[in-house]
Short mmCIF file of C-alpha atoms and ligand atoms in Angstrom, two decimals:
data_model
loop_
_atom_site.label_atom_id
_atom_site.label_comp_id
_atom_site.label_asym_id
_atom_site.label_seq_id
_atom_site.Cartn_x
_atom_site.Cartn_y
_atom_site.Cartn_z
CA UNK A 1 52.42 132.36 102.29
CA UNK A 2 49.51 133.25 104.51
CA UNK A 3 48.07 129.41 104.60
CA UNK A 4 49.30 125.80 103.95
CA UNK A 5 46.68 124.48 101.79
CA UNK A 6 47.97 122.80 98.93
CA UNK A 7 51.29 121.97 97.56
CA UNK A 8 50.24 122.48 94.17
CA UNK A 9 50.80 126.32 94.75
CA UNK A 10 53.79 125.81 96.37
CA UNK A 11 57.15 127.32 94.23
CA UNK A 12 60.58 126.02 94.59
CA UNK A 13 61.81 128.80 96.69
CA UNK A 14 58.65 128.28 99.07
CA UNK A 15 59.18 124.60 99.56
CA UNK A 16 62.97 124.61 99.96
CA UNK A 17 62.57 127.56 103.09
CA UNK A 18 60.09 125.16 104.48
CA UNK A 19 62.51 122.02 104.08
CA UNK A 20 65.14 124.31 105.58
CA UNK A 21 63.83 125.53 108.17
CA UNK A 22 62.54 121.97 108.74
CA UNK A 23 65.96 121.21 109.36
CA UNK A 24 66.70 124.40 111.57
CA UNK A 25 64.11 123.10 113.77
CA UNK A 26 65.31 119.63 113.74
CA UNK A 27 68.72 121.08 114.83
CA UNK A 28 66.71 122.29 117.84
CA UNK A 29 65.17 118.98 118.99
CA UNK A 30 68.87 117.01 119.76
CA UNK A 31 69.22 119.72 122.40
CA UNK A 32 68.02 118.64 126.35
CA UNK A 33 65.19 121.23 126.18
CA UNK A 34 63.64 121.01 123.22
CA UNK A 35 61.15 124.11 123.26
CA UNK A 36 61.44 126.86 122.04
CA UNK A 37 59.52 130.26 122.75
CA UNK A 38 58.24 131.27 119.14
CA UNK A 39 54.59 130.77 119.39
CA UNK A 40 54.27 132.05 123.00
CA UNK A 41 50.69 133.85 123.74
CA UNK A 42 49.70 132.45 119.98
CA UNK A 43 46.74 129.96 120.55
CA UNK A 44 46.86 126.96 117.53
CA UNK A 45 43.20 124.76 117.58
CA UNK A 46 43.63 121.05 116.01
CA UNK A 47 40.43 120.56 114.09
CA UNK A 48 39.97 116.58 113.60
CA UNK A 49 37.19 115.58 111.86
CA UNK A 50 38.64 112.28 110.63
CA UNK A 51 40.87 109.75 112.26
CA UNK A 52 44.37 110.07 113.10
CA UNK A 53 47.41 109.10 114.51
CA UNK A 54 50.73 110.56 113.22
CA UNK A 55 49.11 113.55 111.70
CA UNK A 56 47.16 114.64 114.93
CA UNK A 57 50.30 113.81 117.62
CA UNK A 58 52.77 115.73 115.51
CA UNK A 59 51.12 118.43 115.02
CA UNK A 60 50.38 118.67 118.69
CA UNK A 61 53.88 118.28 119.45
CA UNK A 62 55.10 120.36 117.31
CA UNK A 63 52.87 123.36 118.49
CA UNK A 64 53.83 122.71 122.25
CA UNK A 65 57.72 122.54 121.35
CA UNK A 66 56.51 126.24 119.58
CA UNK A 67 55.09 127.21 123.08
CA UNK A 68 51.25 127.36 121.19
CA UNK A 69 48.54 127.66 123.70
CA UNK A 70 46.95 124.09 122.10
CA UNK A 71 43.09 123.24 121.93
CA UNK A 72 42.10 119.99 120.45
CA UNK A 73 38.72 119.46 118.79
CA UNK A 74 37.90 115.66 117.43
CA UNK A 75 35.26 116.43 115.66
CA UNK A 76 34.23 112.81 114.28
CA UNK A 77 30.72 111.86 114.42
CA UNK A 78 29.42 114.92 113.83
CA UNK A 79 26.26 114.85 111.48
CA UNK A 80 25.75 118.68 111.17
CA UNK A 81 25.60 119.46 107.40
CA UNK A 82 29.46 120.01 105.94
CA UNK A 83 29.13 123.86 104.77
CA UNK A 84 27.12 124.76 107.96
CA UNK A 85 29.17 123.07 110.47
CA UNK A 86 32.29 124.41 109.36
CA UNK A 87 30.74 128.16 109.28
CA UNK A 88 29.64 127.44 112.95
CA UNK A 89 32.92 125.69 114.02
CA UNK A 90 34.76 128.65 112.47
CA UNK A 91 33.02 131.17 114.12
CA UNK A 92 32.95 129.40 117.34
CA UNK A 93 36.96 129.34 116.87
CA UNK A 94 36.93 132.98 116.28
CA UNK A 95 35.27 133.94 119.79
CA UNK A 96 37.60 131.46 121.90
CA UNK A 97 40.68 133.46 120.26
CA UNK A 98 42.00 131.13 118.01
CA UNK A 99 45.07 132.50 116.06
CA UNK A 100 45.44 129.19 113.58
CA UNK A 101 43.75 126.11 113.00
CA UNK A 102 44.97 122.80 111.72
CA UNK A 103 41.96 121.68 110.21
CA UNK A 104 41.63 117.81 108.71
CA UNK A 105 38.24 116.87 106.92
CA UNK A 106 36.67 114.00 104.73
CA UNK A 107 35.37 116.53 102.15
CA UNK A 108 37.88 117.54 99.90
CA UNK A 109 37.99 121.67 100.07
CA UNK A 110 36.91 121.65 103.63
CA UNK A 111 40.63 123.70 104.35
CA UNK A 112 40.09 125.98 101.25
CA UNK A 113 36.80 126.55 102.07
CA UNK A 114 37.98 127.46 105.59
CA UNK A 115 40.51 129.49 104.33
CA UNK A 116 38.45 131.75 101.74
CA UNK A 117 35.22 132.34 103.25
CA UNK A 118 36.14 134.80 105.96
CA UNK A 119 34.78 133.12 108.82
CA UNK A 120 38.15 133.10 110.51
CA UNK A 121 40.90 135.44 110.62
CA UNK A 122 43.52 132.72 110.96
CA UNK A 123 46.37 130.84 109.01
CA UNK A 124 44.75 127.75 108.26
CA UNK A 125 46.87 124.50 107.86
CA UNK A 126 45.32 121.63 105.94
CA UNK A 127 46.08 118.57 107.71
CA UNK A 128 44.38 115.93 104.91
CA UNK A 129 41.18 116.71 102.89
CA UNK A 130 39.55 113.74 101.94
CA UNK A 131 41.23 112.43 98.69
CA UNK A 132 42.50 116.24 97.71
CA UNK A 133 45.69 116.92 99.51
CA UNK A 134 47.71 116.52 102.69
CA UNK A 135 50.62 118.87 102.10
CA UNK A 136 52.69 118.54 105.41
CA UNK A 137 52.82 114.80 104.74
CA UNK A 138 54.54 115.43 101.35
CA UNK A 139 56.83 118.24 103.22
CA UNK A 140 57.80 115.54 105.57
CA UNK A 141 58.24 113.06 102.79
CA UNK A 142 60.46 115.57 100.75
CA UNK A 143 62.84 116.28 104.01
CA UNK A 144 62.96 112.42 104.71
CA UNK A 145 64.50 112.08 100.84
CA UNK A 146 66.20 114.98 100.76
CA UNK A 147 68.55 113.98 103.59
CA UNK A 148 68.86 110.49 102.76
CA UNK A 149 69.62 111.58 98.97
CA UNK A 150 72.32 114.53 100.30
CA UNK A 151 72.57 113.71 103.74
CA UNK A 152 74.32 117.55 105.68
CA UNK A 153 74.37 118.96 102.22
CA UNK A 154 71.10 118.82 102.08
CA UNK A 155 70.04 122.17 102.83
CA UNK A 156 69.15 124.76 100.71
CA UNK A 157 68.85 122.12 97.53
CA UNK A 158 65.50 120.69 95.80
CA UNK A 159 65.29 117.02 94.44
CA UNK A 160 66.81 117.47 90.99
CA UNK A 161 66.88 114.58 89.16
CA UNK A 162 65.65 111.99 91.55
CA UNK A 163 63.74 108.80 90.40
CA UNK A 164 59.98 108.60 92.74
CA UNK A 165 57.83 105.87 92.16
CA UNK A 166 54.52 106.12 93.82
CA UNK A 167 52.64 102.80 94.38
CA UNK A 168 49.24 101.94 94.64
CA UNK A 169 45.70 103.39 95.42
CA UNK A 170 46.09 106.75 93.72
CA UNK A 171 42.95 107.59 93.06
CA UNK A 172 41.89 107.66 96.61
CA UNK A 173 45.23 109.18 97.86
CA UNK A 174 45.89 113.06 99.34
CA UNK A 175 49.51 112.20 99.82
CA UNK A 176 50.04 110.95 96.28
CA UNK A 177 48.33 113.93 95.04
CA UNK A 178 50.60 116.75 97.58
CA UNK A 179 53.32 114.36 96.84
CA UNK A 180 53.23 114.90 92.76
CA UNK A 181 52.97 118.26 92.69
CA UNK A 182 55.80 118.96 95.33
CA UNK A 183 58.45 116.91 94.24
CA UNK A 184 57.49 118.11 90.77
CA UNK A 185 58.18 121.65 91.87
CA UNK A 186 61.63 120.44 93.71
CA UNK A 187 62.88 118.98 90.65
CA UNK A 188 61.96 115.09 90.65
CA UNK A 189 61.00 112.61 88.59
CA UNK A 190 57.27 110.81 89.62
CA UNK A 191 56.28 107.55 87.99
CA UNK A 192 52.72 106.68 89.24
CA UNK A 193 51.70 103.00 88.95
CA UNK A 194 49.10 100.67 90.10
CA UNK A 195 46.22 99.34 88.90
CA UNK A 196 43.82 100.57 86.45
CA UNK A 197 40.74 101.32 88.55
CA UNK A 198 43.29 103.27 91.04
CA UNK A 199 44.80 105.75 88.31
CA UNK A 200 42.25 107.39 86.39
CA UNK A 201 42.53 109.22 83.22
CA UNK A 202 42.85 112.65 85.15
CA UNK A 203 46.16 112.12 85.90
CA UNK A 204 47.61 112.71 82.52
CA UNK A 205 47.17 115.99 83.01
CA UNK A 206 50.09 115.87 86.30
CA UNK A 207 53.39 116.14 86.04
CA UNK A 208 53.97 112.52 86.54
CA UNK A 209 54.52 109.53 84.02
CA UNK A 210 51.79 106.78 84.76
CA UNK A 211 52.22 102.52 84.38
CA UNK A 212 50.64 99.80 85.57
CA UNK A 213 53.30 97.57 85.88
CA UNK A 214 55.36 97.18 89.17
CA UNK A 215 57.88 95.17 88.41
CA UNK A 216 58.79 97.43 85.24
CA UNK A 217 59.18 100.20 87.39
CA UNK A 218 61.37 98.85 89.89
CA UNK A 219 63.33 97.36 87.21
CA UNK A 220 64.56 101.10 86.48
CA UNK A 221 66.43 101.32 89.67
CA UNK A 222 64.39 104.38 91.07
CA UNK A 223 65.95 106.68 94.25
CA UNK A 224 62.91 106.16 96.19
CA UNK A 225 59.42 103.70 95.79
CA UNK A 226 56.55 104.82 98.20
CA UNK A 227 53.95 102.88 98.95
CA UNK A 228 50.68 104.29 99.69
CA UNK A 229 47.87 102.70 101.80
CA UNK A 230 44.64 100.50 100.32
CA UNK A 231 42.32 103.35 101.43
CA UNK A 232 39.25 100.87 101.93
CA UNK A 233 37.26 103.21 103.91
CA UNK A 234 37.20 105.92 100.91
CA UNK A 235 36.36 102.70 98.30
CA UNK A 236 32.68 102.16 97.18
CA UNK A 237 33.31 99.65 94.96
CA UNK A 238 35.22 96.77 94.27
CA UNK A 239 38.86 98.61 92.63
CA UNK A 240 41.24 94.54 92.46
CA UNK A 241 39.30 91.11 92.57
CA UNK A 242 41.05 90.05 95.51
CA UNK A 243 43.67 91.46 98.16
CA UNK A 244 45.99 88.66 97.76
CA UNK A 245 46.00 89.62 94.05
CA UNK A 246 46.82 93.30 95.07
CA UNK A 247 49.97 92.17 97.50
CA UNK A 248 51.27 90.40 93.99
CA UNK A 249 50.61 92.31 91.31
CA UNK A 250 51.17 95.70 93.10
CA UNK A 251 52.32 95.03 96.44
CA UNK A 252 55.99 95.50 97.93
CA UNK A 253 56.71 91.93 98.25
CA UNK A 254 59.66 90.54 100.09
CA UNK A 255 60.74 89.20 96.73
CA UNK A 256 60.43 92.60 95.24
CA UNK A 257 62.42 94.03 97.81
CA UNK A 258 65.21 91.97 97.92
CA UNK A 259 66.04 92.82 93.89
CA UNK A 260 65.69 96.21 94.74
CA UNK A 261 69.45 97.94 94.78
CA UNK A 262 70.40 98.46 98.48
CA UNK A 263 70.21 102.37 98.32
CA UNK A 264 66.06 102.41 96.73
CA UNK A 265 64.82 104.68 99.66
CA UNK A 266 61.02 102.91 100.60
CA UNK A 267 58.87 105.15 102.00
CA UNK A 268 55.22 104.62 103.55
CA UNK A 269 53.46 107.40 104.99
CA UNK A 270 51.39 105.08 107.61
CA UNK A 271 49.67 103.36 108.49
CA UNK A 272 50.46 100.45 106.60
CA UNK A 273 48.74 97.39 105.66
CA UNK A 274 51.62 95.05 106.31
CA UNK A 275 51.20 91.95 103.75
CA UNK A 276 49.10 94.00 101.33
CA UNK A 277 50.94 97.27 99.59
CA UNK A 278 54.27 96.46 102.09
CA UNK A 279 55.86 93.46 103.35
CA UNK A 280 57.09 93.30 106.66
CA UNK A 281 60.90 92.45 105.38
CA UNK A 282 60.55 96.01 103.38
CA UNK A 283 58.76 97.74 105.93
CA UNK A 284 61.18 97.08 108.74
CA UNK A 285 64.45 97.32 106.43
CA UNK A 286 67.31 99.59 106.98
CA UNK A 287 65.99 101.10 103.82
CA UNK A 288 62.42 101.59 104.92
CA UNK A 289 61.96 105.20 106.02
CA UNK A 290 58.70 104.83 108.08
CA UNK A 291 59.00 106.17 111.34
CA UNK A 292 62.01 108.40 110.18
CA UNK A 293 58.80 110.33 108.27
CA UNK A 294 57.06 110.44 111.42
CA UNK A 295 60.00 111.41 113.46
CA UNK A 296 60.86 114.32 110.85
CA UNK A 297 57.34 114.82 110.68
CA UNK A 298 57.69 117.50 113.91
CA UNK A 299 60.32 119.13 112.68
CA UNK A 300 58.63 120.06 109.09
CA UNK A 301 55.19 121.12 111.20
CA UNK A 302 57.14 123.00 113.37
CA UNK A 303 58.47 124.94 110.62
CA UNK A 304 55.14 125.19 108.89
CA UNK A 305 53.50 126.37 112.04
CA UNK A 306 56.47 129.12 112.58
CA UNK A 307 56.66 130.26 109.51
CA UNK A 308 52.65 130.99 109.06
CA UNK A 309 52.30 132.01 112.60
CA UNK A 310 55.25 133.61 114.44
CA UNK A 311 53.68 137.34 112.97
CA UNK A 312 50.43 136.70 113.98
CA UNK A 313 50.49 138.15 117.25
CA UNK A 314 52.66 141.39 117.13
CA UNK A 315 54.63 142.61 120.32
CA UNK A 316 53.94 138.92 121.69
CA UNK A 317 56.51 136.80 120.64
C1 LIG B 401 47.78 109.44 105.45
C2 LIG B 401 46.49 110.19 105.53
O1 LIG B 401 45.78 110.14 106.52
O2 LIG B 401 46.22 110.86 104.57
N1 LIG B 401 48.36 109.11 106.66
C3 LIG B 401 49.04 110.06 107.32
O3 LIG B 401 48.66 111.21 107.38
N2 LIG B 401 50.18 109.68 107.89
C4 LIG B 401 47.76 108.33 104.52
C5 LIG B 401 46.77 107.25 104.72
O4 LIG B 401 45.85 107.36 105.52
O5 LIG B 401 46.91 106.27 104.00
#
């Protein structure tokens, strides 16, 4: 594994050393100090050109718990044409002695393109590309499951067998799309549902059933229901009539959640539009996994970050 672009190209063995040594890290963060000296001398640039919260702090903290020398770049608002910017912005990284970049980009292919064209000599981490993929999220999604499915046995096993239902604006989503193909590789079950206009045709060809009925799904007891965001800032047309439509037909109601069973794992990857895709009662259950994701979030990036970077500089660390 030389970059973290995609989870489609993940395998099993791949995914389960990252989950694992996800949770070696995490076994490092209870202590007082929590860093440790693996990337020392190894400088890590956060390349932002879209908004962020969760994504953009964890990443930072995980590279200073590392020891990373970290430069952050915010790149929004810049109007330079996409191919030429990011040749520039590569090459610019290249002189300042950057030894990986977490790159996140509106254009879907932005990290691959990164990755391939040679303007950087670098592991390259994708940290969301447009609607392609976002694969630490679903890394951090898998760990949060893992251990609430197997709690300390969790290590060293996949997802076999477990029931996912993914809810909502698929089309639009990177996390539903990392999300399918990595819990597909660790041995789960995906139902996709929402509405119509939100899963196109093309995702016959996943390895994920599809519906458009909620209820139906829930209905079937699954291990775990995520919720995914109303992207509206990626929507250029009108996908439901109306949002208070959406919250019923499609949204996580407080009615819905209450006939879940008490062990359905609900997961959101954030931020959420409380009263649209999540209620408030669902999002702030004991069952809700929010900012567990977030919390467990470091610990996966610090394992993605060691496990790409910790040869790059020889003799150094
Ligand atoms: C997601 C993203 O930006 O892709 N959020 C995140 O990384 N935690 C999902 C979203 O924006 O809906």
């Amino acid at each position: 594994m030389r970059h973290l672009i995609s989870t489609a190209t993940l395998t099993r063995e791949e995914a389960i050393l990252l989950l694992d040594t996800a949770e070696d890290m995490a076994a490092t963060q209870d202590r007082e100090v929590k860093k440790l000296p693996a990337l020392r001398g190894v400088t890590v640039v956060n390349l932002f050109y879209e908004d962020s919260t969760r994504t953009r702090i964890s990443f930072e903290a995980a590279e200073k718990r590392l020891s990373a020398d970290v430069i952050n770049f915010a790149a929004k608002g810049s109007s330079v044409s996409k191919g030429e910017s990011l040749k520039d912005t590569a090459q610019t990284l290249h002189a300042v002695g950057a030894d990986a970049v977490v790159i996140r980009h509106p254009a879907s292919g932005a990290a691959q393109m990164l990755a391939e064209r040679g303007w950087i000599n670098a592991p390259i981490i994708n940290a969301g590309d447009g609607c392609h993929e976002h694969p630490t999220q679903a890394l951090l999604d898998a760990f949060t499951l893992r251990r609430r499915l197997h709690g300390n046995k969790a290590r060293g096993r996949g997802l076999d067998g477990a029931r996912v239902v993914i809810v909502g604006d698929v089309l639009h989503s990177r996390v539903a799309r990392s999300n399918v193909w990595l819990l597909g590789a660790l041995g789960a079950e995906v139902e996709l549902v929402g509405p119509p206009t939100l899963l196109p045709g093309e995702f016959d060809r996943w390895p994920a059933t599809t519906g458009y009925d909620l209820d139906a799904a829930l209905a079937r007891k699954p291990d775990a229901v995520m919720m995914l965001r109303i992207q509206a800032e990626r929507m250029r047309a009108a996908f439901f009539p109306h949002t208070r439509e959406y919250a019923r037909m499609w949204g996580l109601t407080e009615q819905r959640f209450r006939s879940l069973p008490e062990d359905t794992v609900v997961m959101h990857p954030g931020p959420m539009n409380r009263g649209l895709e999540i209620s408030s009662a669902a999002a702030d259950s004991k069952q809700a996994t929010v900012l567990e994701q977030v919390a467990n979030g470091v610990s996966v990036r610090m394992a993605a970050l060691y496990l790409l970077c910790s040869g790059v500089k020889e003799g150094t660390n």
